[in-house]
C-alpha cells in the first residue's frame, strides 16, 4: 500500500461586478420612456442586474421608467442604479444619470386688437402660448412700426409721434 496524502482547498467566491450601465434614449423629455441596461460579470455564476430609478426623492423599480408617471421637469436629473448580488451575498452596483431636456414653448394665434387701428388707438397684443413640458412659460410682447421697436408690453397707446397713416404695426 504506500503512503497516503490528502489536501483540501476551500473554493472562494468570486466577487460580482457591474461593468457598465446606460440609459436610453440619451435625449429625454418628461414624457419619455427610459430604459436602463447594465452588463454584469461573475466568474462563479450568471447574474441578472436589478434596477432602481431615482427622480428627486422618489424611487422606482424595473428596467424601464415612463417619465410621464413621475413629477420630473426639464433640467431635473434621473438616476439609474444597477445592482447585482451573487449566491454568496456579495454585491456590486453602478449608477448613471441623465438630465431631462426642455422643449421650447410654442406661440400661436398672435393678434392685435382692435382690428381697425388709427393713430390714437390703445392696441393690445394677444397670443396662445403652450408648453409641452407642462411648465408655465412667461411671455414678453415687443411692438414695432415698420421694423423699428417702439415699445413693450401687452398694450400700447399709439399717438401721431409714434405712428403715421400707412405704417405697419407689428407685435411679437
Coordinates of C-alpha atoms in Angstrom, one line a residue, residues 13-151:
X13 CA -16.4 33.2 -4.1
X14 CA -15.5 35.5 -7.0
X15 CA -16.9 39.0 -6.5
X16 CA -19.7 40.1 -8.8
X17 CA -19.2 43.3 -10.8
X18 CA -21.5 45.7 -12.6
X19 CA -19.3 46.5 -15.6
X20 CA -21.4 49.2 -17.4
X21 CA -24.8 51.0 -17.1
X22 CA -26.5 53.0 -19.8
X23 CA -29.8 54.9 -20.1
X24 CA -31.5 55.1 -23.4
X25 CA -32.6 57.1 -25.2
X26 CA -29.8 59.6 -24.4
X27 CA -32.2 62.6 -25.1
X28 CA -35.2 62.5 -22.8
X29 CA -38.2 64.7 -22.1
X30 CA -40.6 64.5 -19.2
X31 CA -42.8 62.1 -21.2
X32 CA -40.1 59.8 -22.5
X33 CA -39.9 56.1 -21.6
X34 CA -36.4 55.4 -20.4
X35 CA -34.6 52.0 -20.4
X36 CA -31.7 51.2 -18.1
X37 CA -29.3 48.5 -19.3
X38 CA -26.4 47.0 -17.5
X39 CA -23.7 44.3 -18.0
X40 CA -22.5 42.3 -15.1
X41 CA -19.9 39.6 -14.6
X42 CA -19.1 37.0 -12.0
X43 CA -16.8 34.0 -12.6
X44 CA -19.0 31.8 -10.5
X45 CA -22.4 32.3 -11.9
X46 CA -24.5 34.3 -14.4
X47 CA -26.1 37.3 -12.9
X48 CA -29.1 39.5 -13.8
X49 CA -29.0 43.1 -12.7
X50 CA -31.8 44.7 -10.8
X51 CA -32.6 48.4 -11.4
X52 CA -33.7 51.3 -9.3
X53 CA -34.5 54.7 -10.6
X54 CA -34.3 57.9 -8.6
X55 CA -36.2 61.0 -9.6
X56 CA -35.9 63.7 -6.9
X57 CA -36.7 61.9 -3.7
X58 CA -38.9 59.2 -5.3
X59 CA -37.6 55.8 -6.3
X60 CA -39.0 53.3 -8.9
X61 CA -38.1 49.7 -9.7
X62 CA -37.6 48.0 -13.1
X63 CA -35.5 48.4 -16.1
X64 CA -37.9 50.9 -17.7
X65 CA -39.3 54.1 -16.4
X66 CA -42.1 56.1 -18.0
X67 CA -41.2 59.7 -17.1
X68 CA -44.8 60.8 -17.6
X69 CA -45.8 58.9 -14.5
X70 CA -43.3 60.9 -12.4
X71 CA -43.1 64.6 -11.4
X72 CA -39.9 65.2 -13.3
X73 CA -39.5 68.5 -15.1
X74 CA -36.9 69.9 -17.6
X75 CA -33.4 70.1 -16.2
X76 CA -34.1 67.6 -13.4
X77 CA -31.8 64.6 -13.1
X78 CA -32.8 61.0 -13.4
X79 CA -30.5 58.3 -11.9
X80 CA -30.5 54.6 -12.7
X81 CA -28.7 52.3 -10.3
X82 CA -28.0 48.7 -11.5
X83 CA -27.2 46.2 -8.8
X84 CA -26.2 42.6 -8.6
X85 CA -25.9 40.0 -5.8
X86 CA -24.5 36.6 -6.2
X87 CA -25.5 33.4 -4.3
X88 CA -22.9 34.1 -1.6
X89 CA -24.4 37.5 -0.9
X90 CA -21.6 39.6 -2.5
X91 CA -22.9 42.7 -4.2
X92 CA -21.9 45.5 -6.6
X93 CA -23.7 48.4 -8.1
X94 CA -23.1 51.2 -10.5
X95 CA -25.1 54.4 -11.4
X96 CA -25.6 56.6 -14.4
X97 CA -27.7 59.6 -14.9
X98 CA -29.2 61.9 -17.5
X99 CA -30.7 65.4 -17.4
X100 CA -34.3 65.8 -18.7
X101 CA -34.3 68.2 -21.7
X102 CA -36.5 71.2 -22.2
X103 CA -38.7 71.7 -25.2
X104 CA -39.3 75.2 -26.5
X105 CA -42.8 76.6 -25.9
X106 CA -44.8 77.4 -28.9
X107 CA -46.6 80.6 -29.7
X108 CA -49.7 80.7 -31.9
X109 CA -52.7 82.9 -32.7
X110 CA -50.9 86.2 -32.3
X111 CA -53.4 89.0 -32.9
X112 CA -53.7 92.8 -32.5
X113 CA -56.9 94.4 -31.3
X114 CA -58.9 96.3 -32.2
X115 CA -58.9 95.2 -35.8
X116 CA -59.1 98.8 -37.1
X117 CA -56.3 101.0 -35.7
X118 CA -55.9 104.8 -36.1
X119 CA -53.0 106.9 -34.8
X120 CA -54.5 107.5 -31.3
X121 CA -55.7 103.9 -30.6
X122 CA -54.9 101.8 -27.5
X123 CA -53.8 98.5 -29.0
X124 CA -53.4 95.1 -27.4
X125 CA -51.5 92.0 -28.5
X126 CA -52.7 88.6 -27.6
X127 CA -51.5 85.1 -28.3
X128 CA -51.7 81.5 -27.2
X129 CA -48.6 80.0 -25.6
X130 CA -48.3 76.3 -25.0
X131 CA -45.5 74.3 -23.3
X132 CA -45.4 70.5 -24.0
X133 CA -43.3 70.0 -20.8
X134 CA -46.1 71.4 -18.6
X135 CA -44.2 74.4 -17.5
X136 CA -45.8 77.9 -17.3
X137 CA -43.9 80.0 -19.8
X138 CA -43.6 83.7 -19.4
X139 CA -44.0 86.0 -22.4
X140 CA -42.8 89.4 -23.5
X141 CA -44.6 91.4 -26.1
X142 CA -42.5 93.7 -28.4
X143 CA -44.1 96.3 -30.6
X144 CA -42.6 97.6 -33.8
X145 CA -43.5 100.0 -36.5
X146 CA -42.0 99.5 -40.0
X147 CA -39.4 97.2 -38.3
X148 CA -38.3 99.7 -35.6
X149 CA -39.0 98.9 -32.0
X150 CA -41.5 101.3 -30.3
X151 CA -42.3 99.6 -27.0

